[in-house]
Each structure stands twice: as C-alpha cells, then as structure tokens.
Amino acid sequence: MLRYGQQRAEFGAGVTGRKDLSGVSGVSGSTGAGPVQSVDRAVAILEILARDGEAGVTEVARELDVHKSTASRLLAALDRRELVTQDAARGKFRLGVGLVRLAGAARQKLDVVQESRPVCRALAQEVGETVNLAILSGRDALYLDQVAGPAALSPHNWAGQRIPLHATSDGKVLLAYLPEAELKERLTPPLARFTDRTITDVAEFGKLLAEVRRRGFATAVEELEAGLTAIAAPVRNAEGTVIASISASGPSFRIPADRIPALAAAVRRAAAQASRRLGWAGQAAGPAGRLAR
C-alpha cells in the first residue's frame, strides 16, 4: 500500500505533490497535534477510506505516519460523528452514514440554486428588481444567489452573506414554517433594531408569521434599511417542506404600497415554479409545514 502522502494529490487535498507527510511539522510520530493538524489528519482518513474502501487502525497510522494511539483517537472521533463506522468482527473502518447526510444537505443546497436560478432570472426581468434566493442558516438567513433586474442600477451583492431573520422578508418566510421549539431558538430577544420600522418585540411575531402562512408571502418595508422594500415567498422540496425563499427587493419609491400586491403575486408564482422544479406537486403546507435546516 502506498503511503498516504504519495496518494493525496489524487484526492485534491491541500498538500498536492507532497511525497511524505512525515516531513511536515507536527505530523509525524506520536506527539499531540494542534486543531488544524487534527482536522487535516481526520480529512486524510476519510480520503483513505474513500480510496481503499476500508482500513484498520494500523494501516491508517502507517499511511499518516503517526502512532497507532493517535490514529485510534481520530477514528474514534469520526465514529462518534458517524463519519466512519467499524466492522466489529473484522476491526476495519469504512465511511459512515454521517457523510451521506452531509452530502445530502450540500446537494440539496446546490439543487436549490441550480433549479431556482432560471426562475430568479425570469422574475428579475419581469419585475425589474433585484431577486435573491435564501435559506435558513442557524439564526440567520443565508443568501445563496442573486439576480439583478434591469431597474437595479448598482445593487448590493448579498450572495454569500447572512442577514437577520426578523428584519427581512426572506427571514420571515423562513421563520414562518418552523416548529414552535425551533422558532423560539431562532427568535430570542433582544432583537436588533436597524431602522424605526424594525420589529423587535418577539410577542408580535406569532400573529405576523401566521399572516405570512395565510398569505403565502412576507414583506419587509424599510425594516432592514431605510428606503428598501422586499417581498419573499417560500420554496418547497418534493415533500412540501419549505427549504428556501425567493425575494424581490428594491427602493421603496419604486415599490410603494399599491405595487406590493402585484409584486407579491409575481414572487409567489416564481417560488411555486421553483418548487415544481424541485419536485413539489401538492398544495401548500399549512402552519405545521416544516422548514428544512
């Protein structure tokens, strides 16, 4: 069996071309490794198992050029996270189901962007405003994609950025379909105030989010930024679970109150179209409709 350092470039790891890991500071022998080195070794183990299918503690230790006790501790940590699993009879380790869960979550996000992008482009052209795609990420909304409409001169690029849930239309949509326990976890006071219109009283959100579910869209009129109005609607997967939101936003002078109903209808149509592209064919889920994390 080749040493791990000789194979690592084939797996696209960060030490491409390195012949032997034993020459790297802190990697050889049985001495303790720092957090970064431990992570590097743990990833190396996953790559070894991906390449060979299975391996024992001795094989892993030999390839990483570390003491068996170090290899055993790393494997035990990965096993606790179900990233590897051990065959009790043979003592060999192989990749675990935890990786399947992680891959599924990553694939879901990639699928959402891929399937929603043409819809977002069409919506941006239709309404002339900036269109964003967002998902729930901890206590924030995370923007995955953005398309600027023809009326947007120099829009701020939100893609890759996190925004507060309570002060945005996307955030309200993502909150609206959470189970009560999860909602309380993500909507804990004090809520930051960004403008005079930001809703900071947690008690107000029960009625507000019920209205979001009833109407099928959320609005944020100058709640995050003065002069900015946004409308968002939920995107569902094949099971009807809300996994994202699509929003259209622009300056308030271009989105006055009397334009909101038409813009909301367009955003809802786009979100429904994105949902259909993701396999959803049913009716909208009710208040108990669960939002994927």
CSV table of C-alpha atoms in Angstrom, one decimal:
chain,number,residue,atom,x,y,z
A,1,MET,CA,0.0,0.0,0.0
A,2,LEU,CA,1.3,3.4,-0.9
A,3,ARG,CA,1.9,6.0,1.8
A,4,TYR,CA,-0.9,8.5,2.1
A,5,GLY,CA,1.3,11.4,1.2
A,6,GLN,CA,2.0,9.7,-2.2
A,7,GLN,CA,-1.7,9.4,-3.0
A,8,ARG,CA,-3.1,12.6,-1.5
A,9,ALA,CA,-2.9,14.7,-4.7
A,10,GLU,CA,-5.3,12.3,-6.4
A,11,PHE,CA,-8.0,13.4,-3.9
A,12,GLY,CA,-7.4,17.2,-4.4
A,13,ALA,CA,-6.2,17.8,-0.8
A,14,GLY,CA,-4.3,20.9,0.2
A,15,VAL,CA,-0.8,19.3,0.1
A,16,THR,CA,-0.7,18.4,-3.6
A,17,GLY,CA,2.6,17.0,-4.6
A,18,ARG,CA,3.9,16.3,-1.1
A,19,LYS,CA,5.7,13.0,-1.1
A,20,ASP,CA,5.7,12.2,2.5
A,21,LEU,CA,3.7,13.7,5.4
A,22,SER,CA,6.4,12.7,7.9
A,23,GLY,CA,8.4,15.8,6.9
A,24,VAL,CA,5.7,18.2,7.9
A,25,SER,CA,6.0,19.8,11.3
A,26,GLY,CA,3.8,18.1,13.9
A,27,VAL,CA,2.5,15.4,11.6
A,28,SER,CA,4.9,12.5,12.3
A,29,GLY,CA,5.3,10.5,15.4
A,30,SER,CA,3.1,10.2,18.5
A,31,THR,CA,3.2,13.8,19.7
A,32,GLY,CA,-0.1,15.7,20.0
A,33,ALA,CA,-1.3,17.7,17.1
A,34,GLY,CA,-2.9,21.1,17.0
A,35,PRO,CA,-6.5,21.6,16.0
A,36,VAL,CA,-5.6,22.3,12.3
A,37,GLN,CA,-3.3,19.3,12.1
A,38,SER,CA,-6.0,17.1,13.7
A,39,VAL,CA,-8.6,18.3,11.2
A,40,ASP,CA,-6.1,17.7,8.4
A,41,ARG,CA,-5.5,14.1,9.6
A,42,ALA,CA,-9.2,13.4,10.0
A,43,VAL,CA,-9.8,14.5,6.4
A,44,ALA,CA,-6.9,12.4,5.3
A,45,ILE,CA,-8.5,9.4,7.0
A,46,LEU,CA,-11.8,10.0,5.1
A,47,GLU,CA,-9.9,10.2,1.9
A,48,ILE,CA,-8.0,7.0,2.6
A,49,LEU,CA,-11.3,5.2,3.3
A,50,ALA,CA,-12.8,6.7,0.1
A,51,ARG,CA,-9.9,5.3,-1.9
A,52,ASP,CA,-9.5,1.9,-0.3
A,53,GLY,CA,-13.0,1.1,0.9
A,54,GLU,CA,-11.8,0.1,4.4
A,55,ALA,CA,-8.7,0.2,6.6
A,56,GLY,CA,-7.7,-0.7,10.1
A,57,VAL,CA,-6.0,1.4,12.7
A,58,THR,CA,-2.6,0.0,11.8
A,59,GLU,CA,-3.0,0.8,8.2
A,60,VAL,CA,-4.2,4.3,8.9
A,61,ALA,CA,-1.4,5.0,11.3
A,62,ARG,CA,1.2,3.7,8.8
A,63,GLU,CA,-0.1,5.9,6.0
A,64,LEU,CA,-0.3,9.0,8.1
A,65,ASP,CA,3.0,8.2,9.8
A,66,VAL,CA,1.5,8.7,13.2
A,67,HIS,CA,1.4,6.5,16.3
A,68,LYS,CA,-1.5,3.9,16.5
A,69,SER,CA,-2.9,5.7,19.5
A,70,THR,CA,-3.2,8.9,17.5
A,71,ALA,CA,-4.9,7.1,14.6
A,72,SER,CA,-7.3,5.3,17.0
A,73,ARG,CA,-8.3,8.6,18.7
A,74,LEU,CA,-9.0,10.2,15.3
A,75,LEU,CA,-11.0,7.2,14.2
A,76,ALA,CA,-13.0,7.2,17.4
A,77,ALA,CA,-13.8,10.9,17.0
A,78,LEU,CA,-15.0,10.3,13.4
A,79,ASP,CA,-17.0,7.3,14.6
A,80,ARG,CA,-18.8,9.4,17.2
A,81,ARG,CA,-20.0,11.7,14.4
A,82,GLU,CA,-20.9,8.7,12.2
A,83,LEU,CA,-18.4,9.8,9.6
A,84,VAL,CA,-16.8,6.4,9.8
A,85,THR,CA,-18.1,3.0,11.1
A,86,GLN,CA,-16.2,0.0,12.3
A,87,ASP,CA,-16.9,-3.6,11.4
A,88,ALA,CA,-17.0,-5.2,14.9
A,89,ALA,CA,-15.9,-8.6,13.6
A,90,ARG,CA,-13.0,-7.5,11.4
A,91,GLY,CA,-12.0,-4.3,13.2
A,92,LYS,CA,-11.8,-2.4,9.9
A,93,PHE,CA,-13.2,1.1,9.4
A,94,ARG,CA,-15.2,2.3,6.4
A,95,LEU,CA,-17.1,5.5,5.6
A,96,GLY,CA,-20.2,6.1,7.6
A,97,VAL,CA,-23.7,7.4,7.1
A,98,GLY,CA,-22.9,10.8,8.5
A,99,LEU,CA,-21.2,11.6,5.2
A,100,VAL,CA,-24.4,10.7,3.4
A,101,ARG,CA,-26.3,13.2,5.5
A,102,LEU,CA,-23.7,15.9,4.8
A,103,ALA,CA,-23.6,15.1,1.1
A,104,GLY,CA,-27.4,15.2,1.0
A,105,ALA,CA,-27.5,18.6,2.7
A,106,ALA,CA,-24.9,20.0,0.3
A,107,ARG,CA,-26.6,18.5,-2.7
A,108,GLN,CA,-29.9,20.0,-1.6
A,109,LYS,CA,-28.4,23.5,-1.5
A,110,LEU,CA,-26.8,23.0,-4.9
A,111,ASP,CA,-30.0,21.7,-6.3
A,112,VAL,CA,-32.0,24.7,-5.0
A,113,VAL,CA,-29.6,27.1,-6.6
A,114,GLN,CA,-29.5,25.2,-9.9
A,115,GLU,CA,-33.2,24.8,-10.2
A,116,SER,CA,-34.1,28.3,-8.9
A,117,ARG,CA,-31.6,30.3,-11.0
A,118,PRO,CA,-33.6,30.4,-14.3
A,119,VAL,CA,-36.8,31.2,-12.3
A,120,CYS,CA,-35.0,34.0,-10.5
A,121,ARG,CA,-33.7,35.4,-13.7
A,122,ALA,CA,-37.1,35.4,-15.3
A,123,LEU,CA,-38.6,37.1,-12.2
A,124,ALA,CA,-35.9,39.8,-12.2
A,125,GLN,CA,-36.7,40.5,-15.8
A,126,GLU,CA,-40.4,40.5,-15.1
A,127,VAL,CA,-40.4,42.9,-12.1
A,128,GLY,CA,-37.2,44.8,-12.9
A,129,GLU,CA,-35.9,44.5,-9.3
A,130,THR,CA,-33.2,42.5,-7.6
A,131,VAL,CA,-34.1,38.9,-6.8
A,132,ASN,CA,-32.5,36.8,-4.1
A,133,LEU,CA,-32.6,33.2,-3.0
A,134,ALA,CA,-32.1,32.5,0.7
A,135,ILE,CA,-32.0,29.5,3.1
A,136,LEU,CA,-32.1,29.2,6.9
A,137,SER,CA,-28.7,29.0,8.4
A,138,GLY,CA,-28.7,29.0,12.2
A,139,ARG,CA,-30.1,32.2,13.4
A,140,ASP,CA,-29.7,33.9,10.1
A,141,ALA,CA,-30.8,33.8,6.5
A,142,LEU,CA,-28.0,33.0,4.1
A,143,TYR,CA,-28.3,34.3,0.6
A,144,LEU,CA,-27.2,31.7,-1.9
A,145,ASP,CA,-27.9,33.5,-5.2
A,146,GLN,CA,-28.8,36.9,-6.6
A,147,VAL,CA,-30.0,38.2,-9.9
A,148,ALA,CA,-30.2,42.0,-10.7
A,149,GLY,CA,-33.2,43.2,-12.6
A,150,PRO,CA,-32.9,45.9,-15.4
A,151,ALA,CA,-34.1,48.6,-13.0
A,152,ALA,CA,-31.4,47.8,-10.4
A,153,LEU,CA,-28.5,50.2,-11.2
A,154,SER,CA,-25.8,49.1,-8.7
A,155,PRO,CA,-27.4,46.6,-6.3
A,156,HIS,CA,-25.5,45.4,-3.3
A,157,ASN,CA,-24.4,41.8,-3.8
A,158,TRP,CA,-25.9,39.8,-1.0
A,159,ALA,CA,-24.9,36.4,-2.3
A,160,GLY,CA,-22.9,34.5,0.4
A,161,GLN,CA,-24.0,37.0,3.1
A,162,ARG,CA,-26.1,36.4,6.2
A,163,ILE,CA,-28.9,38.6,7.2
A,164,PRO,CA,-31.1,38.8,10.3
A,165,LEU,CA,-34.3,36.8,10.2
A,166,HIS,CA,-36.6,39.1,12.0
A,167,ALA,CA,-36.0,42.2,9.8
A,168,THR,CA,-36.2,40.8,6.3
A,169,SER,CA,-38.9,39.3,4.1
A,170,ASP,CA,-36.8,36.2,3.4
A,171,GLY,CA,-36.2,35.8,7.2
A,172,LYS,CA,-39.9,36.0,8.0
A,173,VAL,CA,-40.7,33.4,5.4
A,174,LEU,CA,-38.1,31.0,6.7
A,175,LEU,CA,-39.3,31.6,10.3
A,176,ALA,CA,-42.9,31.1,9.4
A,177,TYR,CA,-42.7,27.4,8.8
A,178,LEU,CA,-40.5,26.4,11.7
A,179,PRO,CA,-41.9,24.2,14.5
A,180,GLU,CA,-42.6,26.2,17.7
A,181,ALA,CA,-39.5,24.9,19.5
A,182,GLU,CA,-37.1,25.8,16.7
A,183,LEU,CA,-38.8,29.2,16.2
A,184,LYS,CA,-38.1,30.1,19.9
A,185,GLU,CA,-34.5,29.1,19.4
A,186,ARG,CA,-34.0,31.4,16.5
A,187,LEU,CA,-36.2,34.3,17.6
A,188,THR,CA,-34.7,35.1,21.0
A,189,PRO,CA,-34.6,38.6,22.4
A,190,PRO,CA,-33.1,41.1,22.2
A,191,LEU,CA,-33.8,41.6,18.5
A,192,ALA,CA,-31.5,44.2,16.9
A,193,ARG,CA,-33.1,47.4,15.7
A,194,PHE,CA,-31.9,48.5,12.2
A,195,THR,CA,-34.5,51.2,11.5
A,196,ASP,CA,-37.5,52.8,13.2
A,197,ARG,CA,-39.7,50.2,11.5
A,198,THR,CA,-37.7,47.1,12.6
A,199,ILE,CA,-40.0,44.8,14.7
A,200,THR,CA,-38.1,44.0,17.9
A,201,ASP,CA,-41.0,42.7,20.1
A,202,VAL,CA,-40.9,38.8,19.9
A,203,ALA,CA,-44.5,38.7,21.0
A,204,GLU,CA,-45.6,40.3,17.7
A,205,PHE,CA,-44.2,37.5,15.6
A,206,GLY,CA,-46.8,34.9,16.4
A,207,LYS,CA,-49.6,36.9,14.6
A,208,LEU,CA,-47.2,38.2,11.9
A,209,LEU,CA,-45.9,34.7,10.9
A,210,ALA,CA,-49.4,33.3,10.9
A,211,GLU,CA,-50.3,36.0,8.4
A,212,VAL,CA,-47.2,35.1,6.3
A,213,ARG,CA,-48.5,31.5,6.2
A,214,ARG,CA,-52.0,32.6,5.3
A,215,ARG,CA,-51.0,35.0,2.5
A,216,GLY,CA,-48.1,32.9,1.2
A,217,PHE,CA,-45.6,35.7,1.3
A,218,ALA,CA,-43.8,38.1,3.6
A,219,THR,CA,-42.9,41.8,3.3
A,220,ALA,CA,-40.3,44.0,4.9
A,221,VAL,CA,-40.8,47.7,4.3
A,222,GLU,CA,-37.8,49.6,5.4
A,223,GLU,CA,-37.2,47.2,8.3
A,224,LEU,CA,-33.6,46.4,7.5
A,225,GLU,CA,-32.6,49.5,5.6
A,226,ALA,CA,-34.3,52.9,5.2
A,227,GLY,CA,-35.6,53.1,1.7
A,228,LEU,CA,-35.6,49.4,1.0
A,229,THR,CA,-38.7,47.2,0.5
A,230,ALA,CA,-38.7,43.5,-0.1
A,231,ILE,CA,-41.3,40.7,-0.7
A,232,ALA,CA,-40.5,37.0,-0.3
A,233,ALA,CA,-42.3,33.6,-0.8
A,234,PRO,CA,-41.4,30.0,0.2
A,235,VAL,CA,-39.7,27.4,-2.0
A,236,ARG,CA,-40.6,23.8,-1.2
A,237,ASN,CA,-39.0,20.5,-2.0
A,238,ALA,CA,-40.7,17.4,-3.3
A,239,GLU,CA,-42.1,16.6,0.1
A,240,GLY,CA,-43.6,20.1,0.5
A,241,THR,CA,-41.0,21.1,3.1
A,242,VAL,CA,-40.0,24.8,2.9
A,243,ILE,CA,-36.3,24.8,2.2
A,244,ALA,CA,-35.7,28.3,0.8
A,245,SER,CA,-37.2,31.6,0.0
A,246,ILE,CA,-37.2,33.8,-3.1
A,247,SER,CA,-37.5,37.6,-2.7
A,248,ALA,CA,-37.7,40.7,-4.9
A,249,SER,CA,-36.4,43.9,-3.4
A,250,GLY,CA,-35.8,47.5,-4.5
A,251,PRO,CA,-36.0,51.1,-3.4
A,252,SER,CA,-39.3,52.0,-1.6
A,253,PHE,CA,-40.0,54.7,-4.1
A,254,ARG,CA,-40.2,52.1,-6.8
A,255,ILE,CA,-42.2,49.7,-4.6
A,256,PRO,CA,-44.9,51.8,-3.0
A,257,ALA,CA,-47.7,50.2,-1.0
A,258,ASP,CA,-50.0,49.9,-4.0
A,259,ARG,CA,-47.4,47.9,-6.0
A,260,ILE,CA,-46.9,45.3,-3.3
A,261,PRO,CA,-49.8,43.1,-4.2
A,262,ALA,CA,-48.8,42.7,-7.8
A,263,LEU,CA,-45.1,42.2,-6.9
A,264,ALA,CA,-46.1,39.6,-4.2
A,265,ALA,CA,-48.2,37.7,-6.8
A,266,ALA,CA,-45.2,37.5,-9.1
A,267,VAL,CA,-42.8,36.4,-6.4
A,268,ARG,CA,-45.3,33.7,-5.3
A,269,ARG,CA,-45.6,32.4,-8.8
A,270,ALA,CA,-41.8,32.3,-9.1
A,271,ALA,CA,-41.4,30.5,-5.8
A,272,ALA,CA,-44.1,28.0,-6.8
A,273,GLN,CA,-42.3,27.4,-10.1
A,274,ALA,CA,-39.0,26.8,-8.4
A,275,SER,CA,-40.8,24.4,-6.0
A,276,ARG,CA,-42.2,22.5,-9.0
A,277,ARG,CA,-38.7,22.2,-10.5
A,278,LEU,CA,-37.7,20.7,-7.2
A,279,GLY,CA,-40.4,18.1,-7.5
A,280,TRP,CA,-43.2,19.6,-5.4
A,281,ALA,CA,-46.6,19.0,-6.9
A,282,GLY,CA,-49.0,19.3,-4.0
A,283,GLN,CA,-50.8,22.1,-2.2
A,284,ALA,CA,-49.0,24.5,0.1
A,285,ALA,CA,-48.3,23.1,3.5
A,286,GLY,CA,-50.2,24.6,6.4
A,287,PRO,CA,-48.9,26.2,9.6
A,288,ALA,CA,-47.2,22.9,10.6
A,289,GLY,CA,-45.3,22.7,7.3
A,290,ARG,CA,-41.7,22.0,8.4
A,291,LEU,CA,-38.8,24.0,7.2
A,292,ALA,CA,-35.6,22.1,6.3
A,293,ARG,CA,-32.5,23.1,8.2
